[in-house]
PDB file of C-alpha atoms in Angstrom:
ATOM      1  CA  ILE O   1       3.029  13.068 -11.651  1.00 55.00           C
ATOM      2  CA  ILE O   2       3.219  13.616  -7.919  1.00 74.00           C
ATOM      3  CA  MET O   3      -0.241  13.370  -6.424  1.00 75.00           C
ATOM      4  CA  PRO O   4      -1.360  13.611  -2.826  1.00 84.00           C
ATOM      5  CA  GLU O   5      -2.125  10.191  -1.400  1.00 86.00           C
ATOM      6  CA  PHE O   6      -5.861  10.854  -0.986  1.00 87.00           C
ATOM      7  CA  VAL O   7      -6.161  11.752  -4.711  1.00 84.00           C
ATOM      8  CA  ASP O   8      -4.273   8.612  -5.661  1.00 84.00           C
ATOM      9  CA  LYS O   9      -6.678   6.577  -3.511  1.00 88.00           C
ATOM     10  CA  ILE O  10      -9.659   8.171  -5.287  1.00 87.00           C
ATOM     11  CA  PHE O  11      -8.189   7.257  -8.684  1.00 86.00           C
ATOM     12  CA  PHE O  12      -7.449   3.716  -7.492  1.00 89.00           C
ATOM     13  CA  THR O  13     -11.054   3.400  -6.299  1.00 89.00           C
ATOM     14  CA  ILE O  14     -12.261   4.571  -9.732  1.00 88.00           C
ATOM     15  CA  TYR O  15     -10.064   1.943 -11.375  1.00 88.00           C
ATOM     16  CA  LYS O  16     -11.325  -0.887  -9.121  1.00 90.00           C
ATOM     17  CA  PHE O  17     -14.964   0.154  -9.487  1.00 88.00           C
ATOM     18  CA  ARG O  18     -14.624   0.297 -13.282  1.00 87.00           C
ATOM     19  CA  GLU O  19     -12.919  -3.101 -13.483  1.00 85.00           C
ATOM     20  CA  ASN O  20     -15.575  -4.663 -11.242  1.00 86.00           C
ATOM     21  CA  PHE O  21     -18.350  -3.152 -13.374  1.00 84.00           C
ATOM     22  CA  LYS O  22     -16.741  -4.489 -16.572  1.00 80.00           C
ATOM     23  CA  LEU O  23     -16.746  -8.010 -15.098  1.00 79.00           C
ATOM     24  CA  ARG O  24     -20.528  -7.901 -14.638  1.00 79.00           C
ATOM     25  CA  GLU O  25     -21.538  -6.203 -17.913  1.00 74.00           C
ATOM     26  CA  LYS O  26     -21.332  -7.580 -21.441  1.00 68.00           C
ATOM     27  CA  ILE O  27     -21.333  -4.371 -23.503  1.00 64.00           C
ATOM     28  CA  SER O  28     -18.742  -1.868 -22.387  1.00 70.00           C
ATOM     29  CA  ILE O  29     -17.290   1.394 -23.575  1.00 80.00           C
ATOM     30  CA  ASP O  30     -13.522   1.053 -23.957  1.00 81.00           C
ATOM     31  CA  HIS O  31     -13.581  -2.419 -22.446  1.00 77.00           C
ATOM     32  CA  GLU O  32      -9.911  -2.940 -23.312  1.00 80.00           C
ATOM     33  CA  ARG O  33      -8.802   0.329 -21.697  1.00 82.00           C
ATOM     34  CA  GLN O  34      -6.984  -0.011 -18.374  1.00 82.00           C
ATOM     35  CA  LEU O  35      -7.197   3.118 -16.230  1.00 85.00           C
ATOM     36  CA  ASN O  36      -4.865   1.822 -13.543  1.00 83.00           C
ATOM     37  CA  SER O  37      -2.738   4.921 -13.033  1.00 81.00           C
ATOM     38  CA  THR O  38      -3.312   8.574 -12.311  1.00 81.00           C
ATOM     39  CA  LYS O  39      -1.652   9.494 -15.604  1.00 84.00           C
ATOM     40  CA  GLN O  40      -3.933   7.192 -17.638  1.00 87.00           C
ATOM     41  CA  ILE O  41      -7.037   8.537 -15.906  1.00 86.00           C
ATOM     42  CA  ILE O  42      -6.047  12.152 -16.596  1.00 86.00           C
ATOM     43  CA  ILE O  43      -5.078  11.425 -20.223  1.00 90.00           C
ATOM     44  CA  TYR O  44      -8.428   9.651 -20.756  1.00 90.00           C
ATOM     45  CA  TYR O  45     -10.455  12.704 -19.659  1.00 91.00           C
ATOM     46  CA  PRO O  46     -10.889  14.386 -23.104  1.00 92.00           C
ATOM     47  CA  GLU O  47     -12.063  11.083 -24.573  1.00 90.00           C
ATOM     48  CA  ALA O  48     -14.379  10.493 -21.596  1.00 89.00           C
ATOM     49  CA  PHE O  49     -15.815  13.978 -22.071  1.00 90.00           C
ATOM     50  CA  LEU O  50     -16.557  13.397 -25.774  1.00 89.00           C
ATOM     51  CA  LYS O  51     -17.991   9.933 -25.254  1.00 88.00           C
ATOM     52  CA  GLY O  52     -20.039  11.093 -22.297  1.00 88.00           C
ATOM     53  CA  PHE O  53     -21.728  13.837 -24.276  1.00 87.00           C
ATOM     54  CA  PHE O  54     -21.852  12.373 -27.780  1.00 84.00           C
ATOM     55  CA  LEU O  55     -22.226   8.571 -27.682  1.00 79.00           C
ATOM     56  CA  PRO O  56     -23.566   7.058 -29.870  1.00 74.00           C
ATOM     57  CA  PHE O  57     -21.614   8.856 -32.554  1.00 73.00           C
ATOM     58  CA  MET O  58     -23.294   9.727 -35.857  1.00 69.00           C
ATOM     59  CA  ASN O  59     -21.711   6.806 -37.708  1.00 70.00           C
ATOM     60  CA  ASN O  60     -23.637   4.434 -35.394  1.00 64.00           C
ATOM     61  CA  TRP O  61     -27.067   6.040 -35.731  1.00 62.00           C
ATOM     62  CA  PHE O  62     -28.354   3.884 -38.559  1.00 62.00           C
ATOM     63  CA  ASN O  63     -26.154   0.810 -38.084  1.00 62.00           C
ATOM     64  CA  SER O  64     -27.309  -2.201 -36.147  1.00 60.00           C
ATOM     65  CA  ASN O  65     -24.537  -3.124 -33.718  1.00 57.00           C
ATOM     66  CA  GLU O  66     -23.920  -3.556 -30.002  1.00 56.00           C
ATOM     67  CA  ILE O  67     -24.413   0.155 -29.371  1.00 55.00           C
ATOM     68  CA  VAL O  68     -27.579   0.658 -31.417  1.00 55.00           C
ATOM     69  CA  GLY O  69     -29.875  -2.332 -31.948  1.00 61.00           C
ATOM     70  CA  ASP O  70     -32.164  -2.947 -34.961  1.00 64.00           C
ATOM     71  CA  LYS O  71     -35.361  -1.692 -33.373  1.00 66.00           C
ATOM     72  CA  ALA O  72     -33.838   1.269 -31.618  1.00 66.00           C
ATOM     73  CA  ARG O  73     -31.705   2.766 -34.388  1.00 68.00           C
ATOM     74  CA  PHE O  74     -34.292   5.293 -35.665  1.00 73.00           C
ATOM     75  CA  LEU O  75     -35.247   6.230 -32.118  1.00 75.00           C
ATOM     76  CA  PHE O  76     -31.564   6.780 -31.307  1.00 72.00           C
ATOM     77  CA  ALA O  77     -31.094   8.827 -34.465  1.00 75.00           C
ATOM     78  CA  TYR O  78     -34.051  11.054 -33.569  1.00 81.00           C
ATOM     79  CA  GLU O  79     -32.990  11.380 -29.928  1.00 81.00           C
ATOM     80  CA  MET O  80     -29.377  12.121 -30.818  1.00 81.00           C
ATOM     81  CA  PHE O  81     -30.428  14.700 -33.445  1.00 87.00           C
ATOM     82  CA  ILE O  82     -32.481  16.554 -30.834  1.00 91.00           C
ATOM     83  CA  THR O  83     -29.682  16.204 -28.275  1.00 89.00           C
ATOM     84  CA  TYR O  84     -26.873  17.292 -30.609  1.00 90.00           C
ATOM     85  CA  SER O  85     -28.945  20.242 -31.846  1.00 93.00           C
ATOM     86  CA  GLY O  86     -29.664  21.289 -28.265  1.00 94.00           C
ATOM     87  CA  LEU O  87     -25.979  21.032 -27.342  1.00 93.00           C
ATOM     88  CA  ILE O  88     -24.987  23.144 -30.351  1.00 93.00           C
ATOM     89  CA  LEU O  89     -27.600  25.726 -29.350  1.00 94.00           C
ATOM     90  CA  PHE O  90     -26.287  25.634 -25.763  1.00 94.00           C
ATOM     91  CA  PHE O  91     -22.746  26.340 -26.965  1.00 93.00           C
ATOM     92  CA  LEU O  92     -24.026  29.186 -29.163  1.00 94.00           C
ATOM     93  CA  PHE O  93     -25.832  30.604 -26.138  1.00 93.00           C
ATOM     94  CA  PHE O  94     -22.691  30.141 -24.052  1.00 92.00           C
ATOM     95  CA  ILE O  95     -20.551  31.988 -26.609  1.00 93.00           C
ATOM     96  CA  THR O  96     -22.976  34.797 -27.489  1.00 92.00           C
ATOM     97  CA  ARG O  97     -24.305  35.517 -23.997  1.00 89.00           C
ATOM     98  CA  PHE O  98     -21.593  34.341 -21.647  1.00 89.00           C
ATOM     99  CA  ASN O  99     -22.472  34.405 -17.988  1.00 90.00           C
ATOM    100  CA  TYR O 100     -21.265  32.474 -14.978  1.00 93.00           C
ATOM    101  CA  GLN O 101     -24.533  30.583 -14.526  1.00 92.00           C
ATOM    102  CA  LEU O 102     -24.012  28.944 -17.931  1.00 92.00           C
ATOM    103  CA  LEU O 103     -20.414  28.180 -17.041  1.00 93.00           C
ATOM    104  CA  TYR O 104     -21.486  26.580 -13.746  1.00 94.00           C
ATOM    105  CA  LEU O 105     -24.177  24.571 -15.520  1.00 93.00           C
ATOM    106  CA  PHE O 106     -21.658  23.315 -18.071  1.00 93.00           C
ATOM    107  CA  ILE O 107     -19.044  22.427 -15.434  1.00 94.00           C
ATOM    108  CA  PHE O 108     -21.665  20.680 -13.274  1.00 94.00           C
ATOM    109  CA  SER O 109     -22.979  18.616 -16.191  1.00 93.00           C
ATOM    110  CA  THR O 110     -19.498  17.822 -17.518  1.00 92.00           C
ATOM    111  CA  LEU O 111     -18.264  16.690 -14.126  1.00 91.00           C
ATOM    112  CA  PHE O 112     -21.071  14.227 -13.553  1.00 92.00           C
ATOM    113  CA  ILE O 113     -21.148  12.904 -17.117  1.00 91.00           C
ATOM    114  CA  SER O 114     -17.392  12.289 -16.975  1.00 89.00           C
ATOM    115  CA  ILE O 115     -17.710  10.481 -13.657  1.00 89.00           C
ATOM    116  CA  ILE O 116     -20.357   8.232 -15.225  1.00 89.00           C
ATOM    117  CA  ILE O 117     -18.001   7.293 -18.085  1.00 88.00           C
ATOM    118  CA  TYR O 118     -15.173   6.528 -15.663  1.00 87.00           C
ATOM    119  CA  LEU O 119     -17.268   4.409 -13.314  1.00 86.00           C
ATOM    120  CA  TYR O 120     -19.870   2.785 -15.580  1.00 85.00           C
ATOM    121  CA  PRO O 121     -18.362   1.999 -18.998  1.00 83.00           C
ATOM    122  CA  ASN O 122     -21.648   0.730 -20.428  1.00 81.00           C
ATOM    123  CA  ILE O 123     -23.774   2.441 -23.092  1.00 79.00           C
ATOM    124  CA  GLY O 124     -27.125   1.667 -21.446  1.00 79.00           C
ATOM    125  CA  THR O 125     -25.944   2.848 -18.058  1.00 83.00           C
ATOM    126  CA  LEU O 126     -24.472   5.959 -19.655  1.00 85.00           C
ATOM    127  CA  PHE O 127     -27.822   6.776 -21.292  1.00 82.00           C
ATOM    128  CA  ARG O 128     -29.758   6.353 -18.054  1.00 86.00           C
ATOM    129  CA  TYR O 129     -27.361   8.255 -15.797  1.00 88.00           C
ATOM    130  CA  ARG O 130     -26.356  11.087 -18.127  1.00 88.00           C
ATOM    131  CA  PHE O 131     -29.954  11.855 -19.110  1.00 88.00           C
ATOM    132  CA  TYR O 132     -30.509  14.480 -16.414  1.00 90.00           C
ATOM    133  CA  PHE O 133     -27.146  16.175 -16.744  1.00 92.00           C
ATOM    134  CA  ILE O 134     -27.049  16.356 -20.526  1.00 92.00           C
ATOM    135  CA  ASN O 135     -30.648  17.536 -20.712  1.00 92.00           C
ATOM    136  CA  LEU O 136     -29.859  20.519 -18.501  1.00 93.00           C
ATOM    137  CA  CYS O 137     -27.664  21.784 -21.340  1.00 93.00           C
ATOM    138  CA  VAL O 138     -30.010  20.606 -24.127  1.00 94.00           C
ATOM    139  CA  ILE O 139     -33.084  22.273 -22.611  1.00 95.00           C
ATOM    140  CA  THR O 140     -31.103  25.467 -22.043  1.00 94.00           C
ATOM    141  CA  GLY O 141     -30.036  25.402 -25.707  1.00 94.00           C
ATOM    142  CA  TRP O 142     -33.560  24.885 -27.040  1.00 94.00           C
ATOM    143  CA  THR O 143     -34.888  27.567 -24.678  1.00 94.00           C
ATOM    144  CA  TYR O 144     -32.297  29.959 -26.087  1.00 93.00           C
ATOM    145  CA  LEU O 145     -33.542  29.238 -29.631  1.00 92.00           C
ATOM    146  CA  LEU O 146     -37.217  29.631 -28.737  1.00 92.00           C
ATOM    147  CA  THR O 147     -36.588  32.837 -26.779  1.00 91.00           C
ATOM    148  CA  ASN O 148     -34.650  34.362 -29.675  1.00 88.00           C
ATOM    149  CA  PHE O 149     -37.347  33.282 -32.120  1.00 87.00           C
ATOM    150  CA  MET O 150     -40.107  34.852 -29.998  1.00 86.00           C
ATOM    151  CA  ASN O 151     -38.078  38.054 -29.561  1.00 84.00           C
ATOM    152  CA  PHE O 152     -37.457  38.166 -33.322  1.00 82.00           C
ATOM    153  CA  ASN O 153     -41.179  37.776 -34.047  1.00 79.00           C
ATOM    154  CA  LYS O 154     -42.057  40.445 -31.486  1.00 82.00           C
ATOM    155  CA  THR O 155     -39.520  42.868 -32.998  1.00 82.00           C
ATOM    156  CA  LYS O 156     -40.851  42.114 -36.479  1.00 78.00           C
ATOM    157  CA  LYS O 157     -44.460  42.787 -35.365  1.00 78.00           C
ATOM    158  CA  ASP O 158     -43.418  46.023 -33.661  1.00 78.00           C
ATOM    159  CA  GLN O 159     -41.701  47.213 -36.849  1.00 79.00           C
ATOM    160  CA  ILE O 160     -44.808  46.462 -38.915  1.00 76.00           C
ATOM    161  CA  SER O 161     -47.150  48.359 -36.539  1.00 67.00           C
TER     162      SER O 161
END
């Protein structure tokens, strides 16, 4: 891949920042992964996207491990259920009522969540930093559900009257 030099420098900076962060932190996401080339960084993007939005995965919700501790596992399960449901509702909203504002919101959130995964490969850091960006989509999804529910009830009441 032929990249302009300034893009290559950005990717090299991402690599160095990530490696430095991994030296200081005990628990890391993809600790063994080396993103030391432009190609590896680009190939890693789909995985970074999925991990950024969906960590911890469902198979870790009720297990006690380095991602989900003993005391936090039910809290994580509840939080992830609400989050996953909100994301599903957001995607339903996106598909059924496509508009550019939703597309911009999704791109904005995806961009920043992916940057977090590249720079800070730590589950706790991911939770803290992605909170705002992921909740933009989650709140939009739940708002879509509540709005449709209220409109359905209003239509039902109007039909009865």
